[in-house]
Coordinates of C-alpha atoms in Angstrom, one line a residue:
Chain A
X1275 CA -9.4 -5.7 -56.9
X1276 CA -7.1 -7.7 -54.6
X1277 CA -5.4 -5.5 -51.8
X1278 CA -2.1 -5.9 -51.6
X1279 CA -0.8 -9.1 -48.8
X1280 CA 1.9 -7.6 -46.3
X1281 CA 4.8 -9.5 -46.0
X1282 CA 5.1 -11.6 -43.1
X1283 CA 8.3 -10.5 -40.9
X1284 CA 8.8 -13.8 -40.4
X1285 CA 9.5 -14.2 -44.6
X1286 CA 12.8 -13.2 -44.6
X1287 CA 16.2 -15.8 -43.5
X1288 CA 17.4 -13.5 -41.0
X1289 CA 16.2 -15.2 -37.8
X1290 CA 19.5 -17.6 -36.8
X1291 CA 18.9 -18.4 -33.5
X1292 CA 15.5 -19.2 -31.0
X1293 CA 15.4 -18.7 -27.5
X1294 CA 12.7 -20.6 -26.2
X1295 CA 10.8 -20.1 -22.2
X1296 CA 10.2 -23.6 -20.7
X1297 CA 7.5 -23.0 -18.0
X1298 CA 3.9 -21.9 -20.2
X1299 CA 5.7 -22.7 -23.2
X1300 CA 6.8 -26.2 -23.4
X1301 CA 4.6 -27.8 -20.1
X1302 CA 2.4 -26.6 -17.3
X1303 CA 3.6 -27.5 -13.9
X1304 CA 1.2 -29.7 -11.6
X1305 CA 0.7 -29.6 -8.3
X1306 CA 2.6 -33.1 -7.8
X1307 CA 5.8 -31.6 -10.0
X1308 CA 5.3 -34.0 -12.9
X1309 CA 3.9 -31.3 -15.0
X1310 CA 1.8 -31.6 -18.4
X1311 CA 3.4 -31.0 -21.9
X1312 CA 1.7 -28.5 -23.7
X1313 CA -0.2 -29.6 -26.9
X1314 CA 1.8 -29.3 -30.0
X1315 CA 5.4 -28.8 -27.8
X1316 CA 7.4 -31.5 -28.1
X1317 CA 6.7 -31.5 -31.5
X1318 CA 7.5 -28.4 -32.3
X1319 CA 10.8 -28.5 -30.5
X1320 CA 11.7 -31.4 -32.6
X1321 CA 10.9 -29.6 -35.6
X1322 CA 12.9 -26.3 -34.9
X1323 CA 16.1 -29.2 -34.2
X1324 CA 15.4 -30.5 -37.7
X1325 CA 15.6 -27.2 -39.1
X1326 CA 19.2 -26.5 -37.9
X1327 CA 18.4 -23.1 -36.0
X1328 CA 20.1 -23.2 -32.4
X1329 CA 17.6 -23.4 -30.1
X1330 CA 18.6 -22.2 -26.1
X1331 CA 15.7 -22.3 -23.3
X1332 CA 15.8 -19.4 -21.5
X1333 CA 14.1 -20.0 -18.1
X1334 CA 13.5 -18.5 -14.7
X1335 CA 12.7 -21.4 -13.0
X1336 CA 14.0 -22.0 -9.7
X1337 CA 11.7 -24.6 -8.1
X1338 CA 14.6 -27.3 -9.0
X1339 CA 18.2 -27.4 -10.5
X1340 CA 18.9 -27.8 -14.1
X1341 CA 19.3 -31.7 -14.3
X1342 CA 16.0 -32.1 -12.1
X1343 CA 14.6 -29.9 -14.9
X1344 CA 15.9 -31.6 -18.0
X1345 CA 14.7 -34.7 -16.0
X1346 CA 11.5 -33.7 -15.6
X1347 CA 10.8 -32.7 -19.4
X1348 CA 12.4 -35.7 -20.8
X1349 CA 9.8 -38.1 -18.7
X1350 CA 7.0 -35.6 -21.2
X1351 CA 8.8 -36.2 -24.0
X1352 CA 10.8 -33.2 -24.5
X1353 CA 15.0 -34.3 -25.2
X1354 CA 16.7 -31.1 -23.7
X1355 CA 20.6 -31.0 -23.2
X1356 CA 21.7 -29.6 -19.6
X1357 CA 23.8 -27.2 -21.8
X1358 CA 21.4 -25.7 -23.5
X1359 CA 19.3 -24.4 -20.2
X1360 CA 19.7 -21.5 -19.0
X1361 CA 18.5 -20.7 -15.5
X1362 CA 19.3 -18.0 -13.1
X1363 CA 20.8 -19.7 -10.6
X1364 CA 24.1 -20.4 -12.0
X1365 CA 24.2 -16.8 -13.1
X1366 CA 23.7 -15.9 -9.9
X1367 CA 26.7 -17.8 -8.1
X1368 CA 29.0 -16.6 -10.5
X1369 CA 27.8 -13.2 -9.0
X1370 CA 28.2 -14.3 -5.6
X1371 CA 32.1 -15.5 -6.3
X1372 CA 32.8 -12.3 -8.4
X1373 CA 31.8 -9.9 -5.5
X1374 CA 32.4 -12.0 -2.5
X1375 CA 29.1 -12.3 -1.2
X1376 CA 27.3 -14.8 0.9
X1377 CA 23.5 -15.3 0.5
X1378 CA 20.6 -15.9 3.2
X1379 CA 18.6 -17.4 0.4
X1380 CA 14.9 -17.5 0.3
X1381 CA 14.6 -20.3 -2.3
X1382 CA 12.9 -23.4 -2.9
X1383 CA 14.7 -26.1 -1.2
X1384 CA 15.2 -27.9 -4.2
X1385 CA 17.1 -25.2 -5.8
X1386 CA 19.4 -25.4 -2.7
X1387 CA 22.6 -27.8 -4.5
X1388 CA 22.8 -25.3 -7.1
X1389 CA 24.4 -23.6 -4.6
X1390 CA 26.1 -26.4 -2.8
X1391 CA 29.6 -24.9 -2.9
X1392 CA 28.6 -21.3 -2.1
X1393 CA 29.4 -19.9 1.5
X1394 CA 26.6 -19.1 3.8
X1395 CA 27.8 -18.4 6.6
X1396 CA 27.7 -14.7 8.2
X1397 CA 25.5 -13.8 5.2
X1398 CA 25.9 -10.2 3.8
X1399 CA 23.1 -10.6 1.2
X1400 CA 19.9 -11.7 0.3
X1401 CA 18.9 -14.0 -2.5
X1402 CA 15.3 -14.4 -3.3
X1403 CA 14.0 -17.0 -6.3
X1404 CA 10.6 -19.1 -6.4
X1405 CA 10.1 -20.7 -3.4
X1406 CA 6.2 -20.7 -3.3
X1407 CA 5.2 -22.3 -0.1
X1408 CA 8.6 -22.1 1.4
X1409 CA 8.0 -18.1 1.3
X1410 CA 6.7 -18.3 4.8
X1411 CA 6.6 -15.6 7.1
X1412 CA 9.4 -16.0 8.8
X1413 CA 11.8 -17.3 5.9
X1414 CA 10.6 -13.1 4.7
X1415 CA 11.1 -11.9 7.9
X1416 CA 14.9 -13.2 8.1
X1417 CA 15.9 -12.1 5.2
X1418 CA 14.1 -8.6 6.1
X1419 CA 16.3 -8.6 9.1
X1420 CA 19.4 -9.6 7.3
X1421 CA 19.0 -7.0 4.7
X1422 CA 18.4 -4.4 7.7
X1423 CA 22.0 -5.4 9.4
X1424 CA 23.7 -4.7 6.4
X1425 CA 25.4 -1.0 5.6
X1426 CA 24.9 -1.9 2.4
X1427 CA 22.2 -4.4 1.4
X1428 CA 22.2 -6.9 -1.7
X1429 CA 19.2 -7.9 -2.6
X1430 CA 19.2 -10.5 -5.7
X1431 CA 15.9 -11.7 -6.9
X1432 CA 16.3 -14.1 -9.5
X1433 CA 13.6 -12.9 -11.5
X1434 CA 10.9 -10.4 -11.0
X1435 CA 7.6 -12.3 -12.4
X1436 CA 4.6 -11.4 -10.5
X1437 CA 2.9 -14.7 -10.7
X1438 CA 3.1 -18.2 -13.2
X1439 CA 0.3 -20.8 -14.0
X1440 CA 0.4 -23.9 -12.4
X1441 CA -2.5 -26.5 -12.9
X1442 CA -4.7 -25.3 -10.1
X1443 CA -4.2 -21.5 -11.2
X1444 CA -2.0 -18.3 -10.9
X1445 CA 0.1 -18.7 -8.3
X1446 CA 2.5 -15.9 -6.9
X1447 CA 5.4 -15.5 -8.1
X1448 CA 9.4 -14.3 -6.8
X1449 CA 9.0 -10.5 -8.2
X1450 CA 6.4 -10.1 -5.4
X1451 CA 8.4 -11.1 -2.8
X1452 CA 11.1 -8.8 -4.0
X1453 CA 8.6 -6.0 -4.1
X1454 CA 7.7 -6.5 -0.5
X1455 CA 11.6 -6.5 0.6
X1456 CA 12.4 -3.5 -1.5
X1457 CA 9.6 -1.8 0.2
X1458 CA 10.4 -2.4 3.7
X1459 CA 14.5 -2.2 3.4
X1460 CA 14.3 1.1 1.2
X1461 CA 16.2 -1.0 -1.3
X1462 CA 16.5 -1.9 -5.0
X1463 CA 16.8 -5.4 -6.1
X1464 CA 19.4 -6.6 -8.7
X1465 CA 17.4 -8.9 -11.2
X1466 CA 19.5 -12.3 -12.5
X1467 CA 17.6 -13.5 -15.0
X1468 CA 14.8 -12.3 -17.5
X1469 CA 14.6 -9.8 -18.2
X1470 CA 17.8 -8.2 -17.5
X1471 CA 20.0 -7.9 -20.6
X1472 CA 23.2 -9.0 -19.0
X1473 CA 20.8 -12.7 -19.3
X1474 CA 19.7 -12.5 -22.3
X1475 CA 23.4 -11.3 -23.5
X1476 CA 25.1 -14.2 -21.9
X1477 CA 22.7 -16.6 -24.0
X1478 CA 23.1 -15.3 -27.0
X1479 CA 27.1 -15.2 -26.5
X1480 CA 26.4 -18.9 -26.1
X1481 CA 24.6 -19.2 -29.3
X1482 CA 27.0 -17.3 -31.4
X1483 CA 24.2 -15.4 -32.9
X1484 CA 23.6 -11.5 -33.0
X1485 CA 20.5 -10.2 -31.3
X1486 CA 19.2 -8.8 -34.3
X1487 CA 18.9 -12.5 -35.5
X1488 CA 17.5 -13.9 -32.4
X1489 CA 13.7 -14.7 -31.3
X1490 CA 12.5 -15.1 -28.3
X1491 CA 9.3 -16.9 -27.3
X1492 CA 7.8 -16.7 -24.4
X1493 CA 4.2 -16.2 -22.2
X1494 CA 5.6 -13.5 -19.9
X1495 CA 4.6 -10.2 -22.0
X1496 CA 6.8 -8.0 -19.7
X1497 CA 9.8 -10.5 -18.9
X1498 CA 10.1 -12.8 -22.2
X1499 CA 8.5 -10.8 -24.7
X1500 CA 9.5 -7.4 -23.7
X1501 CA 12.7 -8.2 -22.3
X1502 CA 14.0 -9.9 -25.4
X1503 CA 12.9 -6.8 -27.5
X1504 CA 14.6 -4.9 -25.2
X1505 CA 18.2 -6.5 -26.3
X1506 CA 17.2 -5.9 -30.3
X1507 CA 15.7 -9.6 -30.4
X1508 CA 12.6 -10.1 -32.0
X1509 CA 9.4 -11.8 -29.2
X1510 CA 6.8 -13.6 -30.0
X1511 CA 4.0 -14.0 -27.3
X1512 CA 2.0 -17.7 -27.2
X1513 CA -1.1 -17.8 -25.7
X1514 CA -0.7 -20.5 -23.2
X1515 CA 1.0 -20.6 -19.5
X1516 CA 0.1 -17.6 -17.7
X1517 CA -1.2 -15.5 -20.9
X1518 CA -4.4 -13.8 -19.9
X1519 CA -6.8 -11.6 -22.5
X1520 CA -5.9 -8.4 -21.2
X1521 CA -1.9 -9.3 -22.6
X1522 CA -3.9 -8.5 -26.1
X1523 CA -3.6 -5.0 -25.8
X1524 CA -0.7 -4.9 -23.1
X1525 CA 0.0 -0.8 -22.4
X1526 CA 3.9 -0.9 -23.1
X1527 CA 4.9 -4.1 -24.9
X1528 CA 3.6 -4.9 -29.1
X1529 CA 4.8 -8.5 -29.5
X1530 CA 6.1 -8.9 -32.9
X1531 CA 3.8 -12.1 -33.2
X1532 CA 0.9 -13.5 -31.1
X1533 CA 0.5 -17.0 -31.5
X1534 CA -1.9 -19.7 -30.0
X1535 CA 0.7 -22.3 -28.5
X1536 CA 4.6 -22.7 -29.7
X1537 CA 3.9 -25.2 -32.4
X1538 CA 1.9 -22.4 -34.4
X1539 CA 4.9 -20.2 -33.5
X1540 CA 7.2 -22.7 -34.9
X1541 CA 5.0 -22.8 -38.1
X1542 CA 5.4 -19.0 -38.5
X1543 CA 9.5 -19.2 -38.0
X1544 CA 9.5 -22.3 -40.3
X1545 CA 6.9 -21.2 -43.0
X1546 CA 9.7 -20.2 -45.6
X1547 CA 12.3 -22.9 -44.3
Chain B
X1347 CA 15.1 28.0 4.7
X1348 CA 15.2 26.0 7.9
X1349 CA 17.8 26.1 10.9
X1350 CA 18.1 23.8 13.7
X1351 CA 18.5 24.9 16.7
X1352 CA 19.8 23.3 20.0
X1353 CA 17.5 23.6 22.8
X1354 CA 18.8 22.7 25.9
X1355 CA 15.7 21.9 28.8
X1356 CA 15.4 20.1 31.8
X1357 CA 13.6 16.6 32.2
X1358 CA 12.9 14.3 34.7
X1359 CA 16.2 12.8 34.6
X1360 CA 18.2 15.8 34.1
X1361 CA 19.3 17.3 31.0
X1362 CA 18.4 16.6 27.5
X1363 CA 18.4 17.7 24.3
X1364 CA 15.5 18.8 21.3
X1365 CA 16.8 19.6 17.9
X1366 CA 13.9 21.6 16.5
X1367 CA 13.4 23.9 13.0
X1368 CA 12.9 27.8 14.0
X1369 CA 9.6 28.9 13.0
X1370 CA 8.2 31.9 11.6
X1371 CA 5.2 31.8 13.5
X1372 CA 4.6 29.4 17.1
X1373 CA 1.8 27.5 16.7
X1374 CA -0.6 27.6 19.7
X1375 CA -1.5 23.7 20.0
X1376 CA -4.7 23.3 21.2
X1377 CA -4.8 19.0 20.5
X1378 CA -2.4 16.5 20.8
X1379 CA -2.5 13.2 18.6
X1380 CA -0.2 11.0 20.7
X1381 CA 1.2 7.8 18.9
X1382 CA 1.2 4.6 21.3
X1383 CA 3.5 1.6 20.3
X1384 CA 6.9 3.0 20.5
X1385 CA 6.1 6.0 21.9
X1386 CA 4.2 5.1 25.0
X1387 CA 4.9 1.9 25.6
X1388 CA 7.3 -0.8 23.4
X1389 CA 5.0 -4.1 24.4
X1390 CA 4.7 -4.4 27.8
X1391 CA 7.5 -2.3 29.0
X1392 CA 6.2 1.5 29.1
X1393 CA 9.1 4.0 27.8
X1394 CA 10.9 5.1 30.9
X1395 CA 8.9 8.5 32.8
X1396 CA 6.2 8.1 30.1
X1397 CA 3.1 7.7 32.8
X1398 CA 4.5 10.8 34.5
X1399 CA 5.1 13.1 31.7
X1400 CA 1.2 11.8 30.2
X1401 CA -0.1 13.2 33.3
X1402 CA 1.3 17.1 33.4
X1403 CA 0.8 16.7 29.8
X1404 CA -3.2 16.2 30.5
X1405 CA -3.1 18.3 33.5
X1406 CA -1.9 21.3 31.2
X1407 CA -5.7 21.2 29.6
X1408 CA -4.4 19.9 25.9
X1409 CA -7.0 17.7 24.8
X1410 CA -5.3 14.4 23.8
X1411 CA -6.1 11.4 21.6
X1412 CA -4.1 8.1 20.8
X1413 CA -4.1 6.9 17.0
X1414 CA -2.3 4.1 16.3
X1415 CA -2.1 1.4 13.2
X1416 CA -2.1 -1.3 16.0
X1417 CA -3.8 -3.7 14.5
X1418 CA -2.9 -7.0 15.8
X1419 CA -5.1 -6.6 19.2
X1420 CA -8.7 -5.0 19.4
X1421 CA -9.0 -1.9 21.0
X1422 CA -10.5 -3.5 23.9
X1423 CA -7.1 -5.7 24.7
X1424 CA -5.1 -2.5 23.8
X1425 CA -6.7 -0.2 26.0
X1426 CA -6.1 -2.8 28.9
X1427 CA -2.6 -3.4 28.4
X1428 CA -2.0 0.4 28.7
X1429 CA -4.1 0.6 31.4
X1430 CA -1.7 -1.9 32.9
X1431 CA 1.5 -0.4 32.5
X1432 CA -0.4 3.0 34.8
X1433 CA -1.4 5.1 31.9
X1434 CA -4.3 7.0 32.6
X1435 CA -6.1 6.3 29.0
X1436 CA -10.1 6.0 28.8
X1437 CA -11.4 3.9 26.0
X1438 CA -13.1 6.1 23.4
X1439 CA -10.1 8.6 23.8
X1440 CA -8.0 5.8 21.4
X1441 CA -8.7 5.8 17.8
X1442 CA -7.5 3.0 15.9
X1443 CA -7.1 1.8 12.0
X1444 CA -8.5 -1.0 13.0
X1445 CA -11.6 1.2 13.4
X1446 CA -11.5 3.4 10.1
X1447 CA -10.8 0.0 8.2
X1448 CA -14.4 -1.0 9.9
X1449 CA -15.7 2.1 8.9
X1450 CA -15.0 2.2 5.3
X1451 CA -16.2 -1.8 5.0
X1452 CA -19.5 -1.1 6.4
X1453 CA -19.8 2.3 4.3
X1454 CA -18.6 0.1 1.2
X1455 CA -21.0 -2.9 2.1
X1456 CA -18.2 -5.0 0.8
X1457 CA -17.6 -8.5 2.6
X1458 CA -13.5 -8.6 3.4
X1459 CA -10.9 -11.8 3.2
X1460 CA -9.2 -10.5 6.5
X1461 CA -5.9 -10.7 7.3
X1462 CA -6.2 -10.0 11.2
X1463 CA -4.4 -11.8 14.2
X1464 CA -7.7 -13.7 15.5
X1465 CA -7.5 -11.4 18.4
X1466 CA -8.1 -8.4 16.4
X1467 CA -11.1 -9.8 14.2
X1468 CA -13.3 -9.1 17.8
X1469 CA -13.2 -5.3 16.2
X1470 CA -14.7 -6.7 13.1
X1471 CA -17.3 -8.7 14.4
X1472 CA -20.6 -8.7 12.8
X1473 CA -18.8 -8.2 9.0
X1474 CA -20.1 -10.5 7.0
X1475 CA -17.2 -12.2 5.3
X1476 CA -18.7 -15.0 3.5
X1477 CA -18.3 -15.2 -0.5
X1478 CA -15.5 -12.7 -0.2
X1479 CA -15.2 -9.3 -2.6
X1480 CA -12.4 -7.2 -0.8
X1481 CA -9.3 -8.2 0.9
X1482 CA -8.3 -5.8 4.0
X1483 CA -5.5 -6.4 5.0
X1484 CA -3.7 -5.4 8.7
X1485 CA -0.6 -6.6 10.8
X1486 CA -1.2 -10.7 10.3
X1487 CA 2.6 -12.4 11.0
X1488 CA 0.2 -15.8 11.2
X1489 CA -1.3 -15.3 7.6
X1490 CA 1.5 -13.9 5.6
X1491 CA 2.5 -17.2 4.1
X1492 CA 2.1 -18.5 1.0
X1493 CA -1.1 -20.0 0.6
X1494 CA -2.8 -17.0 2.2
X1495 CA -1.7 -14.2 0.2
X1496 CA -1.9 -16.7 -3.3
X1497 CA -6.1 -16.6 -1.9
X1498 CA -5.8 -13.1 -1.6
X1499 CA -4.1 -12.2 -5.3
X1500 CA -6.5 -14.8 -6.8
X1501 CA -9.5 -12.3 -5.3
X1502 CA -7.9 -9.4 -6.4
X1503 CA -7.4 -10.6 -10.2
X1504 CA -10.9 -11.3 -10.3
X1505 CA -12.2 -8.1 -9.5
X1506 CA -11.9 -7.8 -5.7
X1507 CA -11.1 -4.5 -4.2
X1508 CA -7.7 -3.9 -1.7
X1509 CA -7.9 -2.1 1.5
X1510 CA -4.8 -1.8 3.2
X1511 CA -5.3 -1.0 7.1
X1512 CA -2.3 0.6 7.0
X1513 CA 1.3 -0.1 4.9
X1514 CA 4.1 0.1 8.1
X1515 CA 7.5 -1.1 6.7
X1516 CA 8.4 -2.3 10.2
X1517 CA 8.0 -2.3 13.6
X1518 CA 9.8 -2.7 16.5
X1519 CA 10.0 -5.7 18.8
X1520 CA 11.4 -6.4 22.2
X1521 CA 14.3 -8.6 20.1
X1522 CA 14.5 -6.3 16.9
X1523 CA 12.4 -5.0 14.3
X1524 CA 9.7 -7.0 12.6
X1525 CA 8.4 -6.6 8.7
X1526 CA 5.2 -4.4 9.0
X1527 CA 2.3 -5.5 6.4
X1528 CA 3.3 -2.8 4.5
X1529 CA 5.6 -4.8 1.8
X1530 CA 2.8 -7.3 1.7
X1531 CA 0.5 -5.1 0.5
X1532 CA 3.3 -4.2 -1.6
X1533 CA 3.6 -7.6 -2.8
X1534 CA 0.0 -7.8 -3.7
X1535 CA -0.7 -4.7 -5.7
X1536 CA 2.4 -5.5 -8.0
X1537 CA 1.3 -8.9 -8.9
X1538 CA -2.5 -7.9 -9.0
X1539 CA -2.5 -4.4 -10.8
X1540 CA -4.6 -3.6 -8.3
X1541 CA -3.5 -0.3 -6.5
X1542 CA -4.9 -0.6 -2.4
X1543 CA -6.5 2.1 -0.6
X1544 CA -5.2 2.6 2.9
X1545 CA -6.8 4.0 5.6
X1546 CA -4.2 4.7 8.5
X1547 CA -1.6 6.5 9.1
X1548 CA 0.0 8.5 7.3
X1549 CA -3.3 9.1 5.1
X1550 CA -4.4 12.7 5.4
X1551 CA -8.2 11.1 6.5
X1552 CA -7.0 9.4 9.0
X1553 CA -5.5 12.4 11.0
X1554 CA -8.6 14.5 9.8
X1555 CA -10.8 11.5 11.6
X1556 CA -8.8 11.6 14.8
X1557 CA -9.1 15.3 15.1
X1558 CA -13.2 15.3 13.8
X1559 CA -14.9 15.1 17.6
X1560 CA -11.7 17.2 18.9
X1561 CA -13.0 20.5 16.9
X1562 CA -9.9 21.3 16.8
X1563 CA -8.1 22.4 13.2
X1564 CA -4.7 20.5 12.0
X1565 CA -2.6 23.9 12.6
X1566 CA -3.7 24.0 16.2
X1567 CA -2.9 20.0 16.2
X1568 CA 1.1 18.0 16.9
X1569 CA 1.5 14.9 16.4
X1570 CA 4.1 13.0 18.6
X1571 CA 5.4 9.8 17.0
X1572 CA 8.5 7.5 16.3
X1573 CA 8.0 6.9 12.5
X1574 CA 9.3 9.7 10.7
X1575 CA 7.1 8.7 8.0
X1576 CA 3.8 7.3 8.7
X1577 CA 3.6 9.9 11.9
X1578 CA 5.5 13.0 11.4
X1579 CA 5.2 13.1 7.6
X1580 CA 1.4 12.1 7.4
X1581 CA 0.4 14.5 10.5
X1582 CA 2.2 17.6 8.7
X1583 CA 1.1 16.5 4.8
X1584 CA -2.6 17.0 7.0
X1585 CA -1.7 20.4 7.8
X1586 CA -0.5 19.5 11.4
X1587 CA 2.9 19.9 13.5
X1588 CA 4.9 16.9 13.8
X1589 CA 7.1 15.6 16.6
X1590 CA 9.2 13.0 16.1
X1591 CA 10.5 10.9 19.1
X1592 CA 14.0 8.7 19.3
X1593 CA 12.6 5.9 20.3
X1594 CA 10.6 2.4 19.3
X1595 CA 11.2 2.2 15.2
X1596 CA 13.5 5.1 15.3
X1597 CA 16.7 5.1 13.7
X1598 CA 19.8 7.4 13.4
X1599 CA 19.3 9.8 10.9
X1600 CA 15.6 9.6 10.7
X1601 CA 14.5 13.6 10.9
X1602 CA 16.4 14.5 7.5
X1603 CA 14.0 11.8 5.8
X1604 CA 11.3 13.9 5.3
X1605 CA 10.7 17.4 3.8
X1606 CA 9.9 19.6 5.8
X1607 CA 11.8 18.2 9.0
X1608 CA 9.9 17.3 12.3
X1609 CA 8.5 20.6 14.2
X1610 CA 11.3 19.1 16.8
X1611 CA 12.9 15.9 17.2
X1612 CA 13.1 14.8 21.2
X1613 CA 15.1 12.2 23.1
X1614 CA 11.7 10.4 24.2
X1615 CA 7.6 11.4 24.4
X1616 CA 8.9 12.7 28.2
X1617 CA 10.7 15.2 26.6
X1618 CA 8.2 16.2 23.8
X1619 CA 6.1 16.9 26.1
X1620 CA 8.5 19.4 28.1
X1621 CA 9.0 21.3 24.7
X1622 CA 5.1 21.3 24.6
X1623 CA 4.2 22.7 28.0
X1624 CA 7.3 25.1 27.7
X1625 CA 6.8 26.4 24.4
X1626 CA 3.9 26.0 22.8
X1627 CA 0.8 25.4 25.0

């Protein structure tokens, strides 16, 4: 006798909207910055297009501004619209303007025109993104001392990931960095970006679609995956970028999905399309 | 429920001040466990009347040792710079992290990525460190950049173990205060998973250690320091008294960080060690 087939929870018309992680997800970044497009990607983005769902890409990459980005992927193949990118950076000056704060940033120096018209003088906050081998020693130690002069330290990390894949292997990532100011100022960071809610909110605003409706895709477990389930999105968890094995049975986030790469998680979202 | 009292005594320079929480019982101190940087000496400049107030300290008959997390010169340099500013310090009567970290890697047989000043690795010599399996790591400003700690997460995620010589937030310089290589062990337990052990101050073992060849038990033990934390709160979480000190690392407000507060908390280690010879030797 045949057992009865579940139904897949991707069967039903209710998903609307896609949220989509760039860096593990679409490409791998290289060590020379021109990156590799990840097999099946570009393809599959074209396909969720054709398909009418809205499609945002939720990033927390700071190594560059958005048009470098967009730049970047178009040269793999991906067509990505400026507008449709959401990075923390941006997010992050609108914080600075709203509360009158001016950053000693600890950032990757190409990230630094995103914040081209921002004040930095007299700085009375720290902002932290990915700035790999621009985290030196003293870089930390500057922003330790700014956050120790302060009555009341700001610590911004955009981000909290604890390390990404890049061609040559896992490389450490911003959320470290925030860890080790947090523990030698006494301080809590304020996280712009995945997987705070205000982040994900913001993009779905953009969208016009309800949470509830909305996927996100992603290789972080913890910041994509979990932090889109967090909001009442659904995640699905792609085995590429910086996935590793033990993510299988991760202790505190159950992926709705686990697929190989994004084009087999575009043929689960599509299946019944 | 604990009071502070205002004690009033007499130094070198005149009169100062110890805040100190009234006890039920006076402890007879029979050891003291002396802290060095910021307490003796900040670099090269010895805290004002510190040589002095050493000497009636060892002239009252306490037996005395020097622990410190210093771990950016080898004992050897350390001894000599102290010996420099006039203190009256013999070798073996400093015990160092430096030293329990060495311990615990030859107990372990483990072969350590190190990150140590090259001035301290003299006190790791003969630890073999090819083929790595361990990262220890101590007060390093030269390796904590990027492509260093990267080497040392990659280790870690592959099974290498974490030894942390000891996790200081800060410490004080001539021009300020410096990050410690406490967040950066910090830093590589959260992106590893991999929790470190440490092995100075303020771990219970290390005090223990420092007191072994002193025969002398933790209630019969102070502790003078300026870091609230890794000195008064470790010493006293091993059973012994805790003195904290206003100076080096120490920062307004310091004493109500920690539960229960300092045995007493002095202007300097000359006047700790008036409240000693006065009250409790």
């Amino acid at each position: 006798m045949a057992l009865p087939v579940k139904p897949s929870p991707w069967s039903s018309k209710s998903i609307q909207g896609v949220l989509l992680d760039i860096s593990g997800v679409l490409y791998n970044n290289t060590e020379d910055d021109v990156g590799v497009a990840i097999d099946g990607s570009v393809e599959a983005v074209e396909r969720l297009r054709k398909s009418g769902l809205p499609v945002r890409f939720c990033t927390n990459e700071t190594q560059c501004t958005r048009e470098q980005l967009v730049r970047k992927l178009s040269r793999l193949g991906f067509t990505l619209g400026v507008s449709e990118v959401f990075p923390p950076a941006p997010a992050v000056c609108q914080i600075l303007k709203e509360r009158n704060l001016r950053p000693f940033t600890v950032i990757h120096p190409s990230c630094d025109p995103e914040f081209a018209d921002i004040d930095q003088n007299d700085p009375n906050c720290v902002v932290l993104g990915d700035a790999a081998k621009y985290f030196t020693f003293e870089k930390v130690n500057k922003a330790f001392q700014t956050l120790m002069s302060l009555e009341k330290p700001v610590l911004i990390s955009m981000g909290q990931g604890k390390y990404y894949k890049e061609a040559g292997g896992l490389k450490l990532d911003v959320g470290a960095y925030m860890k080790a100011l947090e523990y030698a100022c006494d301080v809590k960071a304020e996280i712009v970006g995945k997987p705070s809610p205000s982040f994900f909110n913001a993009v779905l605003k953009d969208m016009g679609v309800d949470a509830s409706n909305a996927v996100m895709i992603g290789d972080d477990i913890v910041n994509d995956v979990g932090g889109a389930q967090a909001c009442g999105m659904k995640g699905i968890q792609v085995r590429t970028g910086k996935f590793r094995p033990s993510d299988e049975n991760h202790p505190t986030v159950k992926p709705d999905s686990y697929v190989d790469n994004l084009a087999a998680g575009v043929d689960l979202l599509l299946q019944n399309r | 429920m604990q009071t502070l009292r205002r004690f009033p005594l007499k130094s070198l320079d005149g009169v100062f001040v110890c805040c100190f929480r009234k006890m039920t019982t006076v402890p007879k101190v029979e050891a003291v466990l002396i802290d060095l940087s910021g307490t003796l000496h900040i670099e090269d400049t010895a805290i004002p009347n510190a040589v002095d107030a050493l000497k009636r300290l060892k002239s009252s008959g306490v037996k005395v040792r020097y622990v410190t997390n210093t771990t950016k010169e080898p004992k050897r340099l350390l001894h000599n710079r102290l010996t420099q500013l006039g203190f009256a310090i013999q070798l073996e009567e400093i015990f160092t992290s430096l030293t329990a970290a060495r311990n615990l890697v030859e107990a372990r047989k483990i072969r350590p990525l190190c990150f140590l000043e090259d001035e301290a690795k003299e006190d790791f010599e003969g630890i073999g460190v090819e083929d790595p399996n361990a990262v220890v790591v101590g007060l390093a400003p030269s390796y904590f950049n990027y492509e260093p700690l990267n080497k040392a997460f990659n280790l870690l995620i592959e099974g290498a173990s974490l030894i942390a010589i000891h996790k200081a937030r800060y410490y004080k310089k001539k021009d300020g205060l410096a990050l410690g290589p406490g967040g950066f062990v910090e830093a590589l337990e959260y992106a590893s998973g991999v929790k470190a052990e440490v092995v100075g101050k303020p771990e219970k073992t290390f005090f223990l250690e420092a007191l072994r060849d002193l025969k002398c038990s933790p209630q019969n033990a102070v502790m003078i320091g300026d870091d609230v934390r890794d000195d008064v709160g470790g010493a006293q979480a091993a059973g012994l008294h805790g003195i904290l000190v206003k100076t080096g690392k120490y920062r307004e407000g310091d004493e109500e960080k920690i539960s229960p507060a300092p045995l007493a908390t002095c202007f300097d280690f000359p006047a700790a060690t008036e409240l000693l010879i006065n009250k409790y030797l």
